[in-house]
Amino acid sequence: MKPLHVCITGAAGQIGQIVAFKVANGEIFGKSQLINLALLDIEPAFPLLEALQMELEECLFSSLKSITITTDLKVAFEKCQYAILIGAKPRGKNMQRKDLIEANSKIFEEQGRAINEYADRRIKVLVVGNPANTNCLICLKNAPRIRNSNFCAMTRLDLNRAKYQIALKANRNVSTLRNVIIWGNHSSTQFPDVSQAYFINEDDEIDNENDEEIRVEEVIKDKTWIQKDFIELIQQRGTTVINARGLSSAASAAQAICDHMRDWIQGTPSNSITSFGVISDGSYGIPRDIVYSFPVVCFNSEWQIIKNLKIEEFTKKKMEESAKELIEEKETAFRFLNY
Ligand SMILES: NC(=O)c1ccc[n+]([C@@H]2O[C@H](COP(=O)([O-])OP(=O)(O)OC[C@H]3O[C@@H](n4cnc5c(N)ncnc54)[C@H](O)[C@@H]3O)[C@@H](O)[C@H]2O)c1
């Protein structure tokens, strides 16, 4: 089996460091798949990359064929087949969202160009660094040689958070919960939606064919909680974690990266949908040419938006609010980049 070329950017950061161990240990590609791992960060973080390399080597992971640490985009993305783009400037004190968009849009412009020039043209790219949806849009715009559908922004952490809270409220096992959706932006306008979600019987977990389903809205009858408290809880979860630990989520974000990539590459489990931030094709009336989180299924290493779900007026309004924010983010970034 040929080794895969995998690149992690921002690898010296708190999420990047955890993901590097997970990738090296086969959590995305399987333990029998050899990996050539490229770890990119900026010059001041190079000593941390050196330390990371030493630790990775001394874990003796059987699937880790080689490690390259670098600050050079060409070295990082040469022949790259999978890229996890985490490296971004953090939001500083007194920094407006606009300042963050501007600071990061340049990074993702450069990385998009480098991916276009040096990577394998079938590369799959997951953008995690914030603002993830808009960074993903900038990246794919700068990589015309690569199909737009090979770029995703991560909303899986939001999805995992939403699933946990629903299962907790319902007092049911989270593994029996299906079809929660995250619509829109990975921001406080995202819309966690349970209108399509249901639980299966715990006994049916193995046999997916004849699952007995019960809708979440029949189990959790408190509509105010679903339409207000739950939504706010998920929208604000990132901030709540920052307030608790003084830093943003790291291990759960790293896990979400692996979950996203595994579903993309190996396919979503049968009767299950997930949510990816992808280029809008106009589905559900969402404007084209923004990266928006939709419900998707994956097979043959491709995602496909689930179409024709029945959308209630309440849901539609929430979906539009997030689209509006994404259009504004795109305009801010494109103005700054002179597009
Ligand atoms: N999409 C999501 O669900 C999600 C979840 C959590 C965090 N995030 C975002 O992920 C990003 C990383 O989070 P973190 O906690 O690991 O931050 P961190 O500050 O610990 O690490 C960021 C790393 O990126 C590096 N970096 C900065 N500019 C770079 C560049 N031009 N090229 C390569 N590397 C560069 C930094 O040196 C640092 O090592 C942030 O933008 C954060 O907001 C997204």
Short mmCIF file of C-alpha atoms and ligand atoms in Angstrom, two decimals:
data_model
loop_
_atom_site.label_atom_id
_atom_site.label_comp_id
_atom_site.label_asym_id
_atom_site.label_seq_id
_atom_site.Cartn_x
_atom_site.Cartn_y
_atom_site.Cartn_z
CA MET A 1 0.00 0.00 0.00
CA LYS A 2 1.38 3.41 -0.98
CA PRO A 3 1.83 5.94 1.85
CA LEU A 4 -0.57 8.90 1.93
CA HIS A 5 0.70 12.47 2.05
CA VAL A 6 -1.11 14.31 4.84
CA CYS A 7 -0.51 17.90 5.91
CA ILE A 8 -1.58 19.59 9.13
CA THR A 9 -1.21 23.37 9.35
CA GLY A 10 -0.94 25.14 12.70
CA ALA A 11 0.46 21.84 13.90
CA ALA A 12 2.24 23.44 16.86
CA GLY A 13 -1.04 24.82 18.19
CA GLN A 14 -3.24 23.14 20.74
CA ILE A 15 -5.60 21.42 18.27
CA GLY A 16 -2.85 20.65 15.74
CA GLN A 17 -0.71 18.85 18.31
CA ILE A 18 -3.55 16.52 19.29
CA VAL A 19 -4.63 15.84 15.71
CA ALA A 20 -1.06 14.97 14.74
CA PHE A 21 -1.05 12.09 17.24
CA LYS A 22 -4.49 10.92 16.13
CA VAL A 23 -3.54 10.92 12.44
CA ALA A 24 -0.24 9.18 13.19
CA ASN A 25 -2.10 6.56 15.22
CA GLY A 26 -4.45 5.70 12.34
CA GLU A 27 -7.61 7.35 13.67
CA ILE A 28 -8.57 8.70 10.24
CA PHE A 29 -6.97 6.46 7.65
CA GLY A 30 -6.72 3.22 9.64
CA LYS A 31 -3.70 1.64 11.31
CA SER A 32 -2.62 -0.29 8.22
CA GLN A 33 -2.33 2.85 6.05
CA LEU A 34 1.18 4.37 5.97
CA ILE A 35 1.37 8.15 6.34
CA ASN A 36 3.92 10.75 5.29
CA LEU A 37 3.04 13.54 7.67
CA ALA A 38 3.90 17.18 6.94
CA LEU A 39 3.53 19.61 9.84
CA LEU A 40 3.40 23.31 8.98
CA ASP A 41 3.57 26.27 11.31
CA ILE A 42 5.18 29.72 11.41
CA GLU A 43 8.78 30.49 12.36
CA PRO A 44 8.24 31.43 16.06
CA ALA A 45 6.53 28.06 16.60
CA PHE A 46 9.32 26.02 15.00
CA PRO A 47 10.81 24.79 18.32
CA LEU A 48 7.37 23.42 19.19
CA LEU A 49 7.28 21.58 15.84
CA GLU A 50 10.68 20.07 16.66
CA ALA A 51 9.39 18.89 20.03
CA LEU A 52 6.26 17.49 18.38
CA GLN A 53 8.37 15.58 15.88
CA MET A 54 10.45 14.01 18.68
CA GLU A 55 7.37 12.95 20.60
CA LEU A 56 5.64 11.53 17.53
CA GLU A 57 8.73 9.53 16.60
CA GLU A 58 9.04 8.15 20.09
CA CYS A 59 5.45 6.88 20.07
CA LEU A 60 6.63 4.28 17.51
CA PHE A 61 3.36 4.50 15.55
CA SER A 62 3.44 1.71 13.00
CA SER A 63 1.59 3.73 10.35
CA LEU A 64 3.84 6.79 10.53
CA LYS A 65 6.34 6.44 7.68
CA SER A 66 7.89 9.93 7.80
CA ILE A 67 7.51 13.35 9.42
CA THR A 68 8.45 16.65 7.81
CA ILE A 69 8.31 19.83 9.88
CA THR A 70 8.37 23.05 7.95
CA THR A 71 7.42 26.71 7.64
CA ASP A 72 7.47 26.49 3.84
CA LEU A 73 4.15 26.10 2.00
CA LYS A 74 5.77 24.28 -0.94
CA VAL A 75 7.33 21.66 1.32
CA ALA A 76 4.09 21.31 3.30
CA PHE A 77 1.75 20.82 0.34
CA GLU A 78 4.00 19.03 -2.18
CA LYS A 79 1.97 16.01 -3.46
CA CYS A 80 -0.40 16.47 -0.53
CA GLN A 81 -3.54 14.29 -0.68
CA TYR A 82 -5.23 15.37 2.57
CA ALA A 83 -4.82 18.75 4.24
CA ILE A 84 -6.20 19.78 7.62
CA LEU A 85 -5.93 23.56 7.79
CA ILE A 86 -5.98 24.58 11.45
CA GLY A 87 -3.30 27.30 11.54
CA ALA A 88 -4.83 30.75 11.94
CA LYS A 89 -4.34 33.90 13.94
CA PRO A 90 -6.34 33.78 17.16
CA ARG A 91 -8.85 36.50 17.92
CA GLY A 92 -6.98 38.98 20.11
CA LYS A 93 -8.38 41.20 22.83
CA ASN A 94 -10.50 44.08 21.47
CA MET A 95 -10.35 42.50 18.00
CA GLN A 96 -13.56 42.78 15.98
CA ARG A 97 -14.74 39.86 13.84
CA LYS A 98 -13.88 42.00 10.79
CA ASP A 99 -10.24 42.26 11.97
CA LEU A 100 -10.10 38.50 12.40
CA ILE A 101 -11.50 37.94 8.90
CA GLU A 102 -8.91 40.27 7.43
CA ALA A 103 -6.02 38.78 9.41
CA ASN A 104 -6.86 35.25 8.33
CA SER A 105 -8.03 35.81 4.76
CA LYS A 106 -4.42 36.40 3.63
CA ILE A 107 -3.28 33.12 5.22
CA PHE A 108 -5.96 31.13 3.41
CA GLU A 109 -5.35 32.95 0.14
CA GLU A 110 -1.67 31.95 0.25
CA GLN A 111 -2.44 28.41 1.29
CA GLY A 112 -5.09 28.03 -1.45
CA ARG A 113 -2.53 29.15 -4.02
CA ALA A 114 0.09 26.77 -2.68
CA ILE A 115 -2.37 23.87 -2.67
CA ASN A 116 -3.28 24.72 -6.26
CA GLU A 117 0.37 24.71 -7.30
CA TYR A 118 1.89 21.84 -5.35
CA ALA A 119 -0.77 19.42 -4.08
CA ASP A 120 -2.20 16.32 -5.69
CA ARG A 121 -5.18 17.56 -7.73
CA ARG A 122 -7.48 15.08 -5.94
CA ILE A 123 -6.53 16.56 -2.55
CA LYS A 124 -9.24 16.80 0.12
CA VAL A 125 -9.01 19.88 2.33
CA LEU A 126 -10.72 20.45 5.68
CA VAL A 127 -10.63 24.04 6.94
CA VAL A 128 -10.81 24.40 10.73
CA GLY A 129 -9.10 27.77 11.41
CA ASN A 130 -11.66 30.51 12.01
CA PRO A 131 -13.67 32.04 10.47
CA ALA A 132 -13.71 28.52 9.00
CA ASN A 133 -16.47 28.90 6.36
CA THR A 134 -15.07 32.09 4.87
CA ASN A 135 -11.48 30.85 5.06
CA CYS A 136 -12.60 27.75 3.19
CA LEU A 137 -14.25 29.90 0.50
CA ILE A 138 -11.06 31.94 0.06
CA CYS A 139 -8.96 28.81 -0.10
CA LEU A 140 -11.04 27.14 -2.81
CA LYS A 141 -11.23 30.37 -4.86
CA ASN A 142 -7.44 30.35 -4.96
CA ALA A 143 -7.20 26.73 -6.05
CA PRO A 144 -9.04 26.62 -9.40
CA ARG A 145 -7.20 23.42 -10.43
CA ILE A 146 -9.00 21.55 -7.65
CA ARG A 147 -12.75 20.83 -7.57
CA ASN A 148 -14.72 23.00 -5.12
CA SER A 149 -16.24 19.86 -3.64
CA ASN A 150 -12.77 18.85 -2.38
CA PHE A 151 -12.94 21.67 0.20
CA CYS A 152 -14.98 21.60 3.41
CA ALA A 153 -15.26 23.76 6.51
CA MET A 154 -15.70 22.01 9.83
CA THR A 155 -19.02 22.21 11.70
CA ARG A 156 -18.67 18.72 13.17
CA LEU A 157 -17.76 20.01 16.62
CA ASP A 158 -21.04 21.95 16.68
CA LEU A 159 -22.85 18.80 15.57
CA ASN A 160 -21.22 16.65 18.26
CA ARG A 161 -22.08 19.27 20.88
CA ALA A 162 -25.70 19.41 19.71
CA LYS A 163 -26.03 15.62 19.72
CA TYR A 164 -24.65 15.37 23.23
CA GLN A 165 -27.05 17.97 24.63
CA ILE A 166 -30.09 16.37 22.96
CA ALA A 167 -29.20 12.90 24.24
CA LEU A 168 -28.60 14.32 27.71
CA LYS A 169 -31.95 16.11 27.79
CA ALA A 170 -33.76 13.02 26.51
CA ASN A 171 -31.84 10.75 28.88
CA ARG A 172 -30.98 8.42 25.99
CA ASN A 173 -27.78 7.01 24.60
CA VAL A 174 -26.21 9.42 22.07
CA SER A 175 -25.34 6.51 19.77
CA THR A 176 -29.08 6.00 19.16
CA LEU A 177 -29.56 9.57 17.93
CA ARG A 178 -29.74 10.25 14.18
CA ASN A 179 -30.01 13.23 11.83
CA VAL A 180 -29.33 16.31 13.92
CA ILE A 181 -28.28 19.06 11.49
CA ILE A 182 -26.05 22.13 11.75
CA TRP A 183 -27.04 24.77 9.21
CA GLY A 184 -24.94 27.77 8.25
CA ASN A 185 -21.86 29.38 9.69
CA HIS A 186 -19.52 28.01 12.37
CA SER A 187 -20.39 31.02 14.52
CA SER A 188 -23.08 32.20 16.87
CA THR A 189 -25.58 32.36 13.97
CA GLN A 190 -25.32 28.63 13.27
CA PHE A 191 -28.60 26.79 13.57
CA PRO A 192 -28.63 23.42 15.31
CA ASP A 193 -31.81 21.77 14.02
CA VAL A 194 -33.55 18.71 15.47
CA SER A 195 -36.66 18.84 13.29
CA GLN A 196 -35.39 15.84 11.26
CA ALA A 197 -33.80 14.04 14.19
CA TYR A 198 -34.92 10.81 15.81
CA PHE A 199 -33.81 8.10 18.22
CA ILE A 200 -33.68 4.44 17.31
CA ASN A 201 -34.22 1.67 19.83
CA GLU A 202 -31.02 0.84 21.65
CA ASP A 203 -31.47 -2.84 20.67
CA ASP A 204 -31.55 -1.80 16.99
CA GLU A 205 -28.13 -0.18 17.04
CA ILE A 206 -26.54 -3.08 15.19
CA ASP A 207 -29.37 -3.94 12.82
CA ASN A 208 -30.05 -0.75 10.91
CA GLU A 209 -32.61 -2.27 8.57
CA ASN A 210 -35.71 -2.25 10.76
CA ASP A 211 -34.96 0.52 13.21
CA GLU A 212 -37.93 1.64 15.22
CA GLU A 213 -37.75 5.42 15.17
CA ILE A 214 -39.06 8.01 17.57
CA ARG A 215 -38.73 11.67 16.69
CA VAL A 216 -36.70 13.87 19.05
CA GLU A 217 -39.59 16.32 19.19
CA GLU A 218 -41.82 13.51 20.53
CA VAL A 219 -39.27 12.65 23.23
CA ILE A 220 -38.40 16.24 24.21
CA LYS A 221 -41.76 17.94 24.32
CA ASP A 222 -40.44 21.23 25.71
CA LYS A 223 -40.59 23.33 22.52
CA THR A 224 -39.19 26.44 24.25
CA TRP A 225 -36.11 24.49 25.23
CA ILE A 226 -35.63 23.19 21.66
CA GLN A 227 -36.29 26.50 19.93
CA LYS A 228 -34.44 28.77 22.36
CA ASP A 229 -32.33 27.35 25.21
CA PHE A 230 -30.85 24.48 23.20
CA ILE A 231 -30.02 26.68 20.20
CA GLU A 232 -28.34 29.31 22.36
CA LEU A 233 -26.46 26.66 24.32
CA ILE A 234 -24.89 25.29 21.12
CA GLN A 235 -24.32 28.71 19.55
CA GLN A 236 -22.48 29.84 22.71
CA ARG A 237 -20.75 26.55 23.56
CA GLY A 238 -17.37 27.68 22.20
CA THR A 239 -17.45 30.79 24.40
CA THR A 240 -18.52 28.73 27.42
CA VAL A 241 -15.51 26.44 26.96
CA ILE A 242 -13.18 29.44 26.57
CA ASN A 243 -14.55 30.95 29.79
CA ALA A 244 -14.01 27.67 31.63
CA ARG A 245 -10.48 26.84 30.47
CA GLY A 246 -9.10 30.17 29.28
CA LEU A 247 -8.48 28.61 25.87
CA SER A 248 -10.76 27.37 23.12
CA SER A 249 -11.72 23.70 22.81
CA ALA A 250 -8.83 21.52 21.75
CA ALA A 251 -9.40 17.79 22.31
CA SER A 252 -13.06 17.88 21.23
CA ALA A 253 -12.09 19.89 18.13
CA ALA A 254 -9.38 17.35 17.31
CA GLN A 255 -11.89 14.52 17.72
CA ALA A 256 -14.37 16.35 15.47
CA ILE A 257 -11.67 16.68 12.78
CA CYS A 258 -11.17 12.90 12.83
CA ASP A 259 -14.93 12.28 12.77
CA HIS A 260 -15.37 14.61 9.78
CA MET A 261 -12.49 13.13 7.80
CA ARG A 262 -13.44 9.52 8.58
CA ASP A 263 -17.02 10.05 7.37
CA TRP A 264 -15.77 11.84 4.25
CA ILE A 265 -13.27 9.14 3.31
CA GLN A 266 -14.95 5.98 4.58
CA GLY A 267 -18.58 7.09 4.14
CA THR A 268 -21.30 8.01 6.62
CA PRO A 269 -22.81 5.02 8.45
CA SER A 270 -26.02 3.76 6.85
CA ASN A 271 -29.18 5.68 7.80
CA SER A 272 -27.05 8.52 9.14
CA ILE A 273 -26.45 12.03 7.97
CA THR A 274 -23.81 14.48 9.09
CA SER A 275 -23.13 18.19 8.49
CA PHE A 276 -20.31 19.66 6.37
CA GLY A 277 -19.59 23.28 5.50
CA VAL A 278 -19.53 23.12 1.69
CA ILE A 279 -19.90 25.44 -1.28
CA SER A 280 -23.59 26.23 -1.66
CA ASP A 281 -25.26 24.97 -4.85
CA GLY A 282 -28.40 26.98 -4.08
CA SER A 283 -30.09 24.13 -2.16
CA TYR A 284 -32.83 25.28 0.23
CA GLY A 285 -32.65 28.77 -1.27
CA ILE A 286 -29.22 29.42 0.26
CA PRO A 287 -27.28 31.77 -2.04
CA ARG A 288 -24.59 30.15 -4.16
CA ASP A 289 -20.93 30.90 -3.67
CA ILE A 290 -20.74 30.86 0.10
CA VAL A 291 -19.49 27.97 2.22
CA TYR A 292 -22.52 26.91 4.26
CA SER A 293 -23.11 23.96 6.57
CA PHE A 294 -25.66 21.55 5.07
CA PRO A 295 -26.82 18.04 5.94
CA VAL A 296 -24.78 15.60 3.86
CA VAL A 297 -24.17 11.92 3.31
CA CYS A 298 -20.84 10.58 2.06
CA PHE A 299 -19.99 7.58 -0.10
CA ASN A 300 -17.07 6.80 -2.40
CA SER A 301 -15.17 9.60 -0.64
CA GLU A 302 -17.64 12.22 -1.91
CA TRP A 303 -20.26 14.21 -0.01
CA GLN A 304 -23.72 14.94 -1.25
CA ILE A 305 -26.20 17.46 0.17
CA ILE A 306 -29.44 15.87 1.37
CA LYS A 307 -32.15 17.53 -0.68
CA ASN A 308 -35.87 18.05 -0.27
CA LEU A 309 -36.12 18.02 3.51
CA LYS A 310 -39.30 19.70 4.65
CA ILE A 311 -38.26 23.05 6.13
CA GLU A 312 -40.54 24.87 8.56
CA GLU A 313 -40.82 28.65 8.62
CA PHE A 314 -38.91 28.85 11.93
CA THR A 315 -36.01 26.84 10.47
CA LYS A 316 -36.01 28.83 7.24
CA LYS A 317 -35.63 32.13 9.11
CA LYS A 318 -32.70 30.81 11.14
CA MET A 319 -31.03 29.42 8.00
CA GLU A 320 -31.34 32.80 6.28
CA GLU A 321 -29.82 34.67 9.23
CA SER A 322 -26.68 32.58 9.04
CA ALA A 323 -26.49 32.92 5.23
CA LYS A 324 -26.73 36.70 5.65
CA GLU A 325 -23.77 36.68 8.04
CA LEU A 326 -21.74 34.56 5.60
CA ILE A 327 -22.43 36.97 2.75
CA GLU A 328 -21.22 39.83 4.94
CA GLU A 329 -18.09 37.89 5.92
CA LYS A 330 -17.40 37.13 2.27
CA GLU A 331 -17.82 40.80 1.31
CA THR A 332 -15.46 41.91 4.10
CA ALA A 333 -12.82 39.37 3.07
CA PHE A 334 -13.15 39.99 -0.70
CA ARG A 335 -12.97 43.77 -0.21
CA PHE A 336 -9.79 43.34 1.83
CA LEU A 337 -8.27 40.97 -0.74
CA ASN A 338 -9.31 43.24 -3.65
CA TYR A 339 -11.39 40.55 -5.41
N1 LIG B 1 -14.17 24.94 13.11
C1 LIG B 1 -14.20 24.62 14.39
O1 LIG B 1 -15.09 23.91 14.86
C2 LIG B 1 -13.12 25.07 15.32
C3 LIG B 1 -13.07 24.56 16.63
C4 LIG B 1 -12.06 24.99 17.48
C5 LIG B 1 -11.12 25.91 17.04
N2 LIG B 1 -11.19 26.39 15.77
C6 LIG B 1 -10.20 27.32 15.26
O2 LIG B 1 -9.02 26.59 14.97
C7 LIG B 1 -7.90 27.47 14.98
C8 LIG B 1 -6.77 26.91 15.80
O3 LIG B 1 -7.14 26.77 17.14
P1 LIG B 1 -6.05 26.40 18.27
O4 LIG B 1 -6.79 26.39 19.55
O5 LIG B 1 -5.26 25.21 17.85
O6 LIG B 1 -5.15 27.71 18.20
P2 LIG B 1 -3.61 27.88 18.62
O7 LIG B 1 -3.40 29.34 18.73
O8 LIG B 1 -3.27 27.00 19.78
O9 LIG B 1 -2.83 27.32 17.36
C9 LIG B 1 -2.83 27.97 16.12
C10 LIG B 1 -1.53 27.62 15.45
O10 LIG B 1 -1.57 28.18 14.13
C11 LIG B 1 -0.29 28.70 13.87
N3 LIG B 1 -0.35 29.67 12.77
C12 LIG B 1 -0.65 30.98 12.79
N4 LIG B 1 -0.53 31.51 11.56
C13 LIG B 1 -0.17 30.51 10.74
C14 LIG B 1 0.13 30.42 9.36
N5 LIG B 1 0.08 31.49 8.58
N6 LIG B 1 0.49 29.21 8.84
C15 LIG B 1 0.57 28.13 9.63
N7 LIG B 1 0.33 28.15 10.95
C16 LIG B 1 -0.04 29.31 11.50
C17 LIG B 1 0.15 29.32 15.20
O11 LIG B 1 1.56 29.51 15.24
C18 LIG B 1 -0.31 28.22 16.16
O12 LIG B 1 0.68 27.23 16.35
C19 LIG B 1 -8.45 28.81 15.52
O13 LIG B 1 -8.73 29.64 14.42
C20 LIG B 1 -9.73 28.40 16.21
O14 LIG B 1 -10.64 29.47 16.29
C21 LIG B 1 -12.16 25.99 14.91
#
